[in-house]
Short mmCIF file of C-alpha atoms and ligand atoms in Angstrom, two decimals:
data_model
loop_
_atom_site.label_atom_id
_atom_site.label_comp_id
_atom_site.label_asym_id
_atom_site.label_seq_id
_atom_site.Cartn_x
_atom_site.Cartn_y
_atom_site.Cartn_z
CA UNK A 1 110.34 77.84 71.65
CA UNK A 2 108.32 75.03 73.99
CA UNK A 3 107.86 71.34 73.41
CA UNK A 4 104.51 71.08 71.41
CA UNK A 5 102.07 68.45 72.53
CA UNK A 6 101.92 67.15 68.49
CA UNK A 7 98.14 68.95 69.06
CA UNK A 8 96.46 68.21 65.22
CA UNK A 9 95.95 71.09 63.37
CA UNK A 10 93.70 72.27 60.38
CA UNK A 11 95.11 75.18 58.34
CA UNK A 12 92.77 76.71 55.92
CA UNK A 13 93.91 78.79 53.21
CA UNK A 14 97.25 77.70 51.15
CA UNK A 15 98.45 81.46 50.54
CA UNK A 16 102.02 81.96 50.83
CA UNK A 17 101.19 82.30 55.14
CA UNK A 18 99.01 79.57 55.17
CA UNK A 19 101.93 77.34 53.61
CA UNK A 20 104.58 78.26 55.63
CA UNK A 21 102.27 77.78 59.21
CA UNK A 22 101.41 73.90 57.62
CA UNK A 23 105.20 73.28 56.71
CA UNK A 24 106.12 74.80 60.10
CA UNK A 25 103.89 72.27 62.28
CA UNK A 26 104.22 69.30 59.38
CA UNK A 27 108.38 69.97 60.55
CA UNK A 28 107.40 70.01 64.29
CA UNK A 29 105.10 66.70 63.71
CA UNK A 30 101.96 67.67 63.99
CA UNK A 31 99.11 66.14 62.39
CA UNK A 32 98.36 68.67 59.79
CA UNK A 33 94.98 68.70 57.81
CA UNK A 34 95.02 71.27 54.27
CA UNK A 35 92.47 72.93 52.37
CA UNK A 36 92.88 75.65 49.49
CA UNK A 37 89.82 76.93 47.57
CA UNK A 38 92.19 76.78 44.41
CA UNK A 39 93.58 73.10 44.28
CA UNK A 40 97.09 72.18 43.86
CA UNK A 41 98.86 74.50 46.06
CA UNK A 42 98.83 71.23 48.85
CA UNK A 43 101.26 69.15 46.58
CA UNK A 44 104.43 70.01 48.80
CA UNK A 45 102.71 70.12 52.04
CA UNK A 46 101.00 66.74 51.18
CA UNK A 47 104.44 65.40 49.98
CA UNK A 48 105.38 66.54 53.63
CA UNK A 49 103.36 64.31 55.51
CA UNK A 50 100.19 66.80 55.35
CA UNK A 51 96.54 65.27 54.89
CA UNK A 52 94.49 67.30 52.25
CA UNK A 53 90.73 68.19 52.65
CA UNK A 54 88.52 68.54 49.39
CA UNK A 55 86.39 70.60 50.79
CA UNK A 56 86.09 72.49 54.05
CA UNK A 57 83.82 69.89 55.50
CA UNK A 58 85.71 67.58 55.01
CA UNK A 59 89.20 69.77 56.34
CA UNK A 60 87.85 70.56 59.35
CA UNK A 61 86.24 67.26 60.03
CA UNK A 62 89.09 66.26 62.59
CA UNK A 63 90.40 67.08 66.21
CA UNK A 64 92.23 70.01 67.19
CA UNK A 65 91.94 74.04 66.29
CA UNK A 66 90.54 75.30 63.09
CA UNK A 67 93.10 77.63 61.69
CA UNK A 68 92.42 80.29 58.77
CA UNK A 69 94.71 82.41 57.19
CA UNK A 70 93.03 83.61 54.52
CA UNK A 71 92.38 86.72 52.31
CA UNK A 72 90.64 88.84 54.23
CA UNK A 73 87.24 89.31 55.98
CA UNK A 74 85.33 88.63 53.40
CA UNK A 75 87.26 85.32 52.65
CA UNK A 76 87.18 83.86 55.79
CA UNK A 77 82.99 84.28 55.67
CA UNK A 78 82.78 83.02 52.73
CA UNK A 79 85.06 79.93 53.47
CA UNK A 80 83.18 79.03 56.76
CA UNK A 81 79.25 80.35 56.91
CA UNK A 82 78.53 76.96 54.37
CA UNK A 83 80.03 74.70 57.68
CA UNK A 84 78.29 76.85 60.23
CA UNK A 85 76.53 74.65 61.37
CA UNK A 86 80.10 72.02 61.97
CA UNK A 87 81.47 74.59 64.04
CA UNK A 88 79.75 73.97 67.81
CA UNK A 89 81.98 73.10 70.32
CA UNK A 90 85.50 73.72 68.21
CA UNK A 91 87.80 76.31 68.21
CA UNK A 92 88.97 78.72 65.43
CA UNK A 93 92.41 81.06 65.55
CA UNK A 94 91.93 83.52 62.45
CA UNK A 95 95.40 84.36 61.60
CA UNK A 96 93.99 86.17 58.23
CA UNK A 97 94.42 89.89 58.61
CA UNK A 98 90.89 91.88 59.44
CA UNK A 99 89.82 95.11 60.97
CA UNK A 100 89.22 95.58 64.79
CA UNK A 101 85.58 95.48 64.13
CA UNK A 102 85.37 93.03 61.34
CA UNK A 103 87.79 90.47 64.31
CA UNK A 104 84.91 91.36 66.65
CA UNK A 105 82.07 90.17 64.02
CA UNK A 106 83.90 87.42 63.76
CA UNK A 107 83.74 86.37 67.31
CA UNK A 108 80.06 87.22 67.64
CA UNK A 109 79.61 85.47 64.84
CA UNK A 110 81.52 82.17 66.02
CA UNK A 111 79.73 82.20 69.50
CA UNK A 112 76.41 82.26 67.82
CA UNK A 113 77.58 79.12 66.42
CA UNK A 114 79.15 77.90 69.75
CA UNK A 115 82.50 77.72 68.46
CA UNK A 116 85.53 79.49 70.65
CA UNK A 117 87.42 81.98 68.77
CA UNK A 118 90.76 83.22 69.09
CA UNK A 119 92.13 86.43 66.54
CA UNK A 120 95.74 86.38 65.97
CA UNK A 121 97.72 89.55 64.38
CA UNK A 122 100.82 87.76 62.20
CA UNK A 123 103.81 90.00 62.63
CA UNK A 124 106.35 88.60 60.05
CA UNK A 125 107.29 87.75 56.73
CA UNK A 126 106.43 84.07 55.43
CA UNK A 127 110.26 83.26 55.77
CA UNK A 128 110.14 84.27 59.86
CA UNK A 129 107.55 81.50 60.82
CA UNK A 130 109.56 79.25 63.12
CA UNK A 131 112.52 81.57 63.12
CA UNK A 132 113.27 83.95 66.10
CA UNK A 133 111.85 87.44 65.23
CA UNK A 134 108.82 86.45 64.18
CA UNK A 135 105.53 87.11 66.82
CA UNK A 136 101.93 86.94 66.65
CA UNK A 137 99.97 89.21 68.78
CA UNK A 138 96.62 87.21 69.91
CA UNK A 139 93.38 88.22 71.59
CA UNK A 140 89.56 86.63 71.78
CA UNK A 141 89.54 83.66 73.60
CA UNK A 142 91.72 82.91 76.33
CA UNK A 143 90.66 79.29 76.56
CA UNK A 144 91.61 78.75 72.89
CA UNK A 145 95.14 80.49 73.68
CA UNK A 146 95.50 78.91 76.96
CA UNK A 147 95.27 75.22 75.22
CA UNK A 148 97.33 75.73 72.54
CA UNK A 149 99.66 77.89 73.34
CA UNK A 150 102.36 75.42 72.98
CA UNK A 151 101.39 74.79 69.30
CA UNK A 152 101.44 78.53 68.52
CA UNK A 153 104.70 79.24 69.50
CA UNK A 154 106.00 76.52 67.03
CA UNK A 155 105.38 79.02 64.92
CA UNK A 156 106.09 82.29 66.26
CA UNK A 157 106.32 84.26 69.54
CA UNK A 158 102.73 84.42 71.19
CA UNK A 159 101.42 86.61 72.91
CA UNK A 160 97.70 87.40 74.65
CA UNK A 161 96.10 90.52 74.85
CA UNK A 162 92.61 90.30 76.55
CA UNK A 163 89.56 88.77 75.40
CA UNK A 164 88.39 91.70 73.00
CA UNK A 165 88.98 90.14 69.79
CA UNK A 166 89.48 93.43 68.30
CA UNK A 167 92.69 93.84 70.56
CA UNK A 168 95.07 91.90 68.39
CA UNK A 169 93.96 93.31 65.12
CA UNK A 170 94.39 97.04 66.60
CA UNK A 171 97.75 96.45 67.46
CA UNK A 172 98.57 94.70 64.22
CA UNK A 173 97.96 97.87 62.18
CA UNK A 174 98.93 100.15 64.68
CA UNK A 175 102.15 98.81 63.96
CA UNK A 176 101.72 98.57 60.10
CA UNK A 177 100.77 102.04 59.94
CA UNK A 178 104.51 103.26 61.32
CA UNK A 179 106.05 100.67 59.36
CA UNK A 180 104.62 102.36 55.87
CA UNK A 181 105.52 105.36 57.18
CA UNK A 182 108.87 104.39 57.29
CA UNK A 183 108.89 102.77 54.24
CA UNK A 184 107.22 105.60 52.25
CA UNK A 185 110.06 108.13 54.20
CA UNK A 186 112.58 105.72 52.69
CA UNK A 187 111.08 105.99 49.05
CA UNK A 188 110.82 109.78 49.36
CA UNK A 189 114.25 110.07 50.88
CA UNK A 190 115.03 107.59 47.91
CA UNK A 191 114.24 109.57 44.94
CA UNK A 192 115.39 112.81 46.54
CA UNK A 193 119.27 110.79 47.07
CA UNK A 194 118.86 109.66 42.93
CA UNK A 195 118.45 113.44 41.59
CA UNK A 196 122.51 113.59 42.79
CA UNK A 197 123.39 109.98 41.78
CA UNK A 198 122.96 108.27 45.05
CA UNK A 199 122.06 104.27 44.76
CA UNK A 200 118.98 103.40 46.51
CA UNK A 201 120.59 100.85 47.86
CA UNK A 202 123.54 103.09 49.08
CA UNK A 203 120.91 104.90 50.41
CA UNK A 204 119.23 102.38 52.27
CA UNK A 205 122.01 101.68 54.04
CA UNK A 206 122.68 105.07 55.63
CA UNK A 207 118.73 105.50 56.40
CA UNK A 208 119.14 102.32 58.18
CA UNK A 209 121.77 103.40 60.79
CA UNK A 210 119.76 107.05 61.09
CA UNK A 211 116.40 105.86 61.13
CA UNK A 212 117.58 103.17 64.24
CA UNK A 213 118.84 105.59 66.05
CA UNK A 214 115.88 108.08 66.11
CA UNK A 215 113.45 104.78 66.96
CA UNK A 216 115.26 105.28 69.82
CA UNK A 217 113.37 108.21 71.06
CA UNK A 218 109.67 106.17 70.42
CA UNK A 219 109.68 105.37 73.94
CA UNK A 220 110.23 108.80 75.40
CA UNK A 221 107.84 110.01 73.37
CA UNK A 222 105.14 107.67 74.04
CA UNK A 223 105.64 109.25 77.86
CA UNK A 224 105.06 112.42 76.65
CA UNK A 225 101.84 111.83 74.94
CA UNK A 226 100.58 109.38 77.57
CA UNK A 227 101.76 113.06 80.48
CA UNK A 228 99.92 114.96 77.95
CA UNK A 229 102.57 117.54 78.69
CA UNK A 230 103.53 119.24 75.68
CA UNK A 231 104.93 122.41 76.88
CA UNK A 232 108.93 121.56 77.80
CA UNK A 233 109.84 120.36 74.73
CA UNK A 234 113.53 119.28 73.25
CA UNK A 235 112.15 120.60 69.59
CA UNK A 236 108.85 122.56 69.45
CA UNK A 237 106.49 122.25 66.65
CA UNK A 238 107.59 125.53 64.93
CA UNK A 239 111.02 124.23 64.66
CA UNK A 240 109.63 121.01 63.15
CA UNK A 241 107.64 123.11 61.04
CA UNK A 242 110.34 124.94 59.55
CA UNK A 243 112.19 121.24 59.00
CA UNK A 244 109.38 120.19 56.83
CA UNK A 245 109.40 123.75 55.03
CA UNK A 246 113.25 123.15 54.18
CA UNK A 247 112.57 119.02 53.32
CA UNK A 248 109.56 120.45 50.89
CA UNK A 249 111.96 122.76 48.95
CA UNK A 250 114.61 120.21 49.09
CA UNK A 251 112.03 118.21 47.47
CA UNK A 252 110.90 120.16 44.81
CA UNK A 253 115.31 121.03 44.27
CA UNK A 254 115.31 117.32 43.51
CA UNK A 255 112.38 116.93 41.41
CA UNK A 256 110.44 114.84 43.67
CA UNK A 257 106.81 115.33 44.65
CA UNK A 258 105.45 116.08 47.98
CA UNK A 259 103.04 113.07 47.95
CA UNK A 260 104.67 111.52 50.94
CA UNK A 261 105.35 114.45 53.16
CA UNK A 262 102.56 116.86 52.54
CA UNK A 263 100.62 115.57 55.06
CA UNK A 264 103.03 115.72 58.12
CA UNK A 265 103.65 119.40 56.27
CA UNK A 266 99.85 120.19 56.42
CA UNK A 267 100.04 118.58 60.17
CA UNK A 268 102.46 120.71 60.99
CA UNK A 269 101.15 123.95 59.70
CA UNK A 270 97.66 123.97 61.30
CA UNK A 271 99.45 123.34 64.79
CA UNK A 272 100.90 126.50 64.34
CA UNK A 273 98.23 128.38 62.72
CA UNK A 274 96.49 127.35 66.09
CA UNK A 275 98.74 128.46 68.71
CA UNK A 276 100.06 125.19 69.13
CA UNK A 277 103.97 126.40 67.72
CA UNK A 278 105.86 126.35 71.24
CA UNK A 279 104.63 122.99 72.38
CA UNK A 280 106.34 119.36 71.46
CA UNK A 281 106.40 117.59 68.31
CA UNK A 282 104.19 114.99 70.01
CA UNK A 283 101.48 117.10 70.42
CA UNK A 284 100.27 115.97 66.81
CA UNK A 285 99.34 112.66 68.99
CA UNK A 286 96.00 115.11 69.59
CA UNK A 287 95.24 116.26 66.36
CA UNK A 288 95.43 112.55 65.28
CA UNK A 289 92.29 111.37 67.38
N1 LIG B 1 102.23 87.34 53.44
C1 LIG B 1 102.57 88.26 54.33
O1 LIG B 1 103.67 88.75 54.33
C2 LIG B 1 101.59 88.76 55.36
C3 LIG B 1 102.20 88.88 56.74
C4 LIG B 1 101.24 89.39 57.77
C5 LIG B 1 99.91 88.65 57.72
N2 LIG B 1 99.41 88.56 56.37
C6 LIG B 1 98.03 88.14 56.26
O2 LIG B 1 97.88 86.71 56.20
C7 LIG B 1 96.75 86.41 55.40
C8 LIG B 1 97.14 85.44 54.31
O3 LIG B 1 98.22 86.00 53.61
P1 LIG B 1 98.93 85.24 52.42
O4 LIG B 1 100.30 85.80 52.30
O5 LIG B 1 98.84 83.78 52.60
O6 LIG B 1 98.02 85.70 51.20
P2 LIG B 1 97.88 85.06 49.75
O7 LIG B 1 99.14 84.40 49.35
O8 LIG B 1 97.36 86.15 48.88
O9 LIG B 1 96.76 83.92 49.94
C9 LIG B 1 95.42 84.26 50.17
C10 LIG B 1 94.66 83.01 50.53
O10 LIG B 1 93.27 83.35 50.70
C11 LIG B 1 92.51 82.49 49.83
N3 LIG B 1 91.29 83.17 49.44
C12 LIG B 1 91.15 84.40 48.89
N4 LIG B 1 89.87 84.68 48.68
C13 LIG B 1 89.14 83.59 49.08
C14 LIG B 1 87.76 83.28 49.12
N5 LIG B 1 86.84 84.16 48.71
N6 LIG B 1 87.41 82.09 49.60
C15 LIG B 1 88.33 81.19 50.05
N7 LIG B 1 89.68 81.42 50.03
C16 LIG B 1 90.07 82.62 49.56
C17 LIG B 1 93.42 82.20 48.68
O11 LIG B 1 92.93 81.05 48.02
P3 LIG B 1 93.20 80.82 46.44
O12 LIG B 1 93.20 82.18 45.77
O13 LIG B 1 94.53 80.15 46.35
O14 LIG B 1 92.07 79.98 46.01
C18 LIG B 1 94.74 81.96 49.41
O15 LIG B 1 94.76 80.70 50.01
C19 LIG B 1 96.21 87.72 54.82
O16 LIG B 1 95.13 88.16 55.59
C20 LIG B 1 97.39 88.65 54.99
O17 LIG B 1 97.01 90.01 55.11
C21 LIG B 1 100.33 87.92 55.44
#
């Protein structure tokens, strides 16, 4: 990661993110300014070398960005519409997780207050800030990005995507979304491997290996949706129709219930009821939008 320019930062919002950003830049040397609606969860930080804020005035009442990671929407309004009025001419990065359209408020929102604003999409783990691995996916203001982009990447990978602050946020549950479907495959495949005596654990390591190797094929099959040719396809929906009968009656075999797969099953089956049964898996891609 760059050199930072020791840029002074205000982090509101002392959640387990918000902690591990502060201690990140407190590590790197930056001045680093503190606020939690709840107190007390600044005593580390502020043993650190962090200055605390008792109230948001007062937090952001110093150079540099304004950074929340927060709750939610909600929070984040509710944290900053009583400083409105503070916020002309500074700069906030929202690292707290909101919707495309609730980032986009956001940054109407800020600009009627003359303040630049810059939506970041966190994608890792509290323990990844400052490690390799860990990225944040940014998009609003490039100016905002552009002058601290040095300070970011203390704390994670950075990259821009545009100046639609709705980008970022798109992205960031775009990628959510196939990470709980992987997750919710694993618990499924989970409970089915217990009915025979199989640790989860045992289990998760041979899912591991076998679910790696077919996030191989993501790529190809993004250029396959983005040709929107469906009709030469390795496996055709009927065949992956007639997987999903066999994994539902596996299922039921093992006790298990279809919560989890029902919906690729009822996917599946209205493709083919609809003439869609010769054609690629990855025509689903159209039913989807
Ligand atoms: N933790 C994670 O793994 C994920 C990784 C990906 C990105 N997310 C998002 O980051 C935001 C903050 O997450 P967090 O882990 O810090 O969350 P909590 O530990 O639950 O802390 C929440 C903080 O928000 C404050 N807060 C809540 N409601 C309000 C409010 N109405 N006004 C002001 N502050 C509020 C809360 O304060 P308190 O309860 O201690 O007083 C915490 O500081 C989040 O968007 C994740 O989706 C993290």
């Amino acid at each position: 990661m760059a050199e930072t320019t020791k840029t002074p930062v205000t982090i509101l919002g002392l959640g387990a993110m918000g902690q591990a950003l502060a201690a990140t830049f407190l590590k790197a040397g930056l001045p680093t300014r503190v606020w939690n609606r709840t107190p007390g969860k600044d005593a580390d930080l502020l043993a650190a070398g962090a200055v605390g804020g008792a109230t948001v005035a007062e937090a952001i009442d110093a150079d540099g960005p304004i950074i929340a990671v927060l709750l939610d929407h909600a929070s984040v309004h509710a944290t900053l519409d009583p400083v409105a009025d503070r916020l002309a001419g500074r700069q906030l990065i929202n690292l707290t997780s909101t919707a495309p359209g609730e980032a986009r408020e956001l940054a109407t929102w800020a600009a009627s207050h003359d303040c630049d604003y810059l939506d970041g999409g966190i994608m890792a783990v509290p323990p990844m800030i400052g490690q390799p691995g860990a990225s944040i996916l940014y998009s609003g203001s490039q100016a905002v990005f552009d002058a601290h982009r040095e300070t970011l990447e203390l704390l994670a990978a950075a990259e821009y995507f545009g100046d639609d602050a709705g980008f970022a946020s798109t992205y960031d549950f775009a990628l959510l979304a196939t990470m709980y479907a992987m997750f919710g495959g694993f618990m499924h495949g989970a409970a089915m491997m217990r009915s025979v005596g199989v640790s989860a654990a045992d289990f998760g390591r041979r899912a591991t290996a076998w679910v790696t190797a077919m996030a191989e094929s993501l790529p190809d099959q993004g250029q396959v949706i983005d040709s929107a040719t469906y009709t030469d396809p390795v496996q055709s929906i009927a065949f992956h129709k007639a997987a999903l009968d066999a994994i539902t009656r596996a299922s039921r075999d093992a006790n298990v219930t279809l919560d989890f797969v029902a919906p690729m099953k009822t996917l599946l089956d209205r493709q083919v009821a609809d003439g869609h049964g010769a054609l690629g898996f990855e025509r689903i891609f159209e039913e989807l939008r």
